[in-house]
mmCIF file of C-alpha atoms in Angstrom:
data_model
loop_
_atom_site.group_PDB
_atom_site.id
_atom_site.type_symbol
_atom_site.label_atom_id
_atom_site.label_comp_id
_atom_site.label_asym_id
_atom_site.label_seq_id
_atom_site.Cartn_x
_atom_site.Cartn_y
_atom_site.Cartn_z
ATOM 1 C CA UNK A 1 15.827 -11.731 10.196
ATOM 2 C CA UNK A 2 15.357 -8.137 11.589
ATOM 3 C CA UNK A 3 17.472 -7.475 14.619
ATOM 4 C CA UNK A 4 15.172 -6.677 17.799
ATOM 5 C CA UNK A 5 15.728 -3.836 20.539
ATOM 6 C CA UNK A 6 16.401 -5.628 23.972
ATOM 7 C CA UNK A 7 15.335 -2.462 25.783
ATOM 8 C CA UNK A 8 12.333 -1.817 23.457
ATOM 9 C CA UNK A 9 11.030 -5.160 24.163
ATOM 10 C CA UNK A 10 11.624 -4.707 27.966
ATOM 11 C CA UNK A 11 9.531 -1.610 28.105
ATOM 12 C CA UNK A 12 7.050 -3.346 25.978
ATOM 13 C CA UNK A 13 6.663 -6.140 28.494
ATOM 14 C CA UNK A 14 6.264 -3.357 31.758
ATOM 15 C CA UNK A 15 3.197 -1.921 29.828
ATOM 16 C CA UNK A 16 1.838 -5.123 29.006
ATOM 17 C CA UNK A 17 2.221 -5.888 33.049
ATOM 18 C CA UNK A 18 0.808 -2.386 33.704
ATOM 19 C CA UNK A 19 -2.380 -3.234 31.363
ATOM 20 C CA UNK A 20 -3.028 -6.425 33.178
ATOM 21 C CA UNK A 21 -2.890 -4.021 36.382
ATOM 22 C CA UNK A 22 -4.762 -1.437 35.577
ATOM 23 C CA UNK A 23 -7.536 -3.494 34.263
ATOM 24 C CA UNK A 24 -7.318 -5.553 37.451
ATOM 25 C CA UNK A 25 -7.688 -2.715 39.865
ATOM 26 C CA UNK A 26 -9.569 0.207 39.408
ATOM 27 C CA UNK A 27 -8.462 3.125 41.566
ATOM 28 C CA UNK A 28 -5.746 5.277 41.751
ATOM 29 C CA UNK A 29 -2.916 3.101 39.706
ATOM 30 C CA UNK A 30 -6.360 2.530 36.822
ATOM 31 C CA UNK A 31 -6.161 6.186 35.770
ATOM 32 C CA UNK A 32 -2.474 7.003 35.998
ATOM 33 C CA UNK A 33 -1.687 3.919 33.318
ATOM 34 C CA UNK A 34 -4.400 4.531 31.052
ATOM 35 C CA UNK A 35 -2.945 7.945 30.534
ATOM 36 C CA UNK A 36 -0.172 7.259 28.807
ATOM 37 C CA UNK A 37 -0.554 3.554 27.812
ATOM 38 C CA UNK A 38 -1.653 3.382 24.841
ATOM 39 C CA UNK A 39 0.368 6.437 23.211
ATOM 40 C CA UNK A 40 3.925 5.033 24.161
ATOM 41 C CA UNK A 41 2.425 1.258 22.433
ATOM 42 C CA UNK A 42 1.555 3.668 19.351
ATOM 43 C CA UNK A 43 5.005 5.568 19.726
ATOM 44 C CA UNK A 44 6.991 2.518 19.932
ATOM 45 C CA UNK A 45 5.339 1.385 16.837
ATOM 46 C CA UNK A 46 6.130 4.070 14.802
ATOM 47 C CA UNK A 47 9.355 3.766 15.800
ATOM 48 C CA UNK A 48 10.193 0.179 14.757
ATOM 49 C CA UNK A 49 7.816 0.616 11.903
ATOM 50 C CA UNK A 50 9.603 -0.576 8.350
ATOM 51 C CA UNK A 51 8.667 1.763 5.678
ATOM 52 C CA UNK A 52 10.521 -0.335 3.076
ATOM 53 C CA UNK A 53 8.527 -3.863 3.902
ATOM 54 C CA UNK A 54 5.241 -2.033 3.132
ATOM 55 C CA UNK A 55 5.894 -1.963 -0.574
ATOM 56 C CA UNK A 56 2.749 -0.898 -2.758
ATOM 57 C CA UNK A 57 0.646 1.441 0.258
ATOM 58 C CA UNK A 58 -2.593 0.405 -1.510
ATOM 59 C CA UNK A 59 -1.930 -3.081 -0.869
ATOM 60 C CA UNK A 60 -1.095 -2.334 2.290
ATOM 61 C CA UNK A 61 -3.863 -0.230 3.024
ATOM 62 C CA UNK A 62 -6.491 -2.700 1.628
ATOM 63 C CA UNK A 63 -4.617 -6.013 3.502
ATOM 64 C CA UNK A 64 -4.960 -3.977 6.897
ATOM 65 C CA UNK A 65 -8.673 -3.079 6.319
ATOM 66 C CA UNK A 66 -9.742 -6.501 5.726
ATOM 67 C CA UNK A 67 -7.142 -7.770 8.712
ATOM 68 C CA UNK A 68 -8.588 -5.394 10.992
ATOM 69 C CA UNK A 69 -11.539 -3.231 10.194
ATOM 70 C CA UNK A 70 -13.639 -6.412 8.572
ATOM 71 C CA UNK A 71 -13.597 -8.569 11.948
ATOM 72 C CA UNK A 72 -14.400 -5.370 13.761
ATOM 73 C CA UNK A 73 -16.776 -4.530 11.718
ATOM 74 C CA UNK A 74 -18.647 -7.880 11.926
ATOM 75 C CA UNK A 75 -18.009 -8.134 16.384
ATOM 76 C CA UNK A 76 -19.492 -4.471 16.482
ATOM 77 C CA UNK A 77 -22.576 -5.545 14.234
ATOM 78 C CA UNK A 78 -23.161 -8.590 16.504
ATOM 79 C CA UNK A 79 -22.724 -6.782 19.502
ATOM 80 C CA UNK A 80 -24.989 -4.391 18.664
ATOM 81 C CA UNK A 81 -27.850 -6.580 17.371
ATOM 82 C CA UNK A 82 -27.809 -9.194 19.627
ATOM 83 C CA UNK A 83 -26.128 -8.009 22.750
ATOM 84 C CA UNK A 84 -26.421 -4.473 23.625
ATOM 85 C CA UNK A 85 -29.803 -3.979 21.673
ATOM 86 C CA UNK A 86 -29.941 -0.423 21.283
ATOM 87 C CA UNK A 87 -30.777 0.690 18.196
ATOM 88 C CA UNK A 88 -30.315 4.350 19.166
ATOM 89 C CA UNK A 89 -28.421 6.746 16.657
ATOM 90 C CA UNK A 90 -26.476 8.114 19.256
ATOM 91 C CA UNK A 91 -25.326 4.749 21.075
ATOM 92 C CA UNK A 92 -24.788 3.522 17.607
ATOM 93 C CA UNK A 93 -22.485 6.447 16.338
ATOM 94 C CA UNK A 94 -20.947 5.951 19.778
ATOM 95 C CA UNK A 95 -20.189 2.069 19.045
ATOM 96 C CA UNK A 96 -18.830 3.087 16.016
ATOM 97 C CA UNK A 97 -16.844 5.458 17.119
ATOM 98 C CA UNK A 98 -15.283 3.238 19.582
ATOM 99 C CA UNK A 99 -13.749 3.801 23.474
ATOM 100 C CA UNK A 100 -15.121 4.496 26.712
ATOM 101 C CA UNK A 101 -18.285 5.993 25.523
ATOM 102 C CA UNK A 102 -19.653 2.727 24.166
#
């Protein structure tokens, strides 16, 4: 079993608490987190990520694609066709794309 950073998993609890804030109130506090939220999740993940677990990167690659992009894939088709129904190329290159702009 890996050994796990007390102090990494502290600071990953205060920006899961500072999500859940920011997407409950949408002023001032909204703004400030979402600036720099989502880069320190991505920097602590590069920092605790295990090269040597990986193995074969293909593998990898092609377990994380069907783990992640496939579901996507499928929500964004249903949301699309059934939901939003806007078949526009714009709002569909901006669904793909992903964020605030869809």
């Amino acid at each position: 079993m890996q050994e796990r950073f007390k102090k990494i998993d502290v600071l990953r609890g205060i920006l899961i608490i500072l999500v859940v804030v920011a997407h409950y109130n949408r002023s001032f506090p909204h703004d400030l987190i979402f600036l720099f939220h989502m880069p320190l999740f991505f920097m602590l993940s590069g920092y605790l990520f295990n090269r040597k677990a990986i193995g074969d990167y293909k593998q990898y690659l092609k377990r994380k694609a069907s783990s992640l992009l496939l579901p996507y894939s499928v929500y964004l088709l249903l949301d699309v066709a059934f939901i939003q129904r806007n078949y526009n190329f714009g709002f569909l290159l901006r669904a793909v794309w992903g964020g605030r702009g869809f």
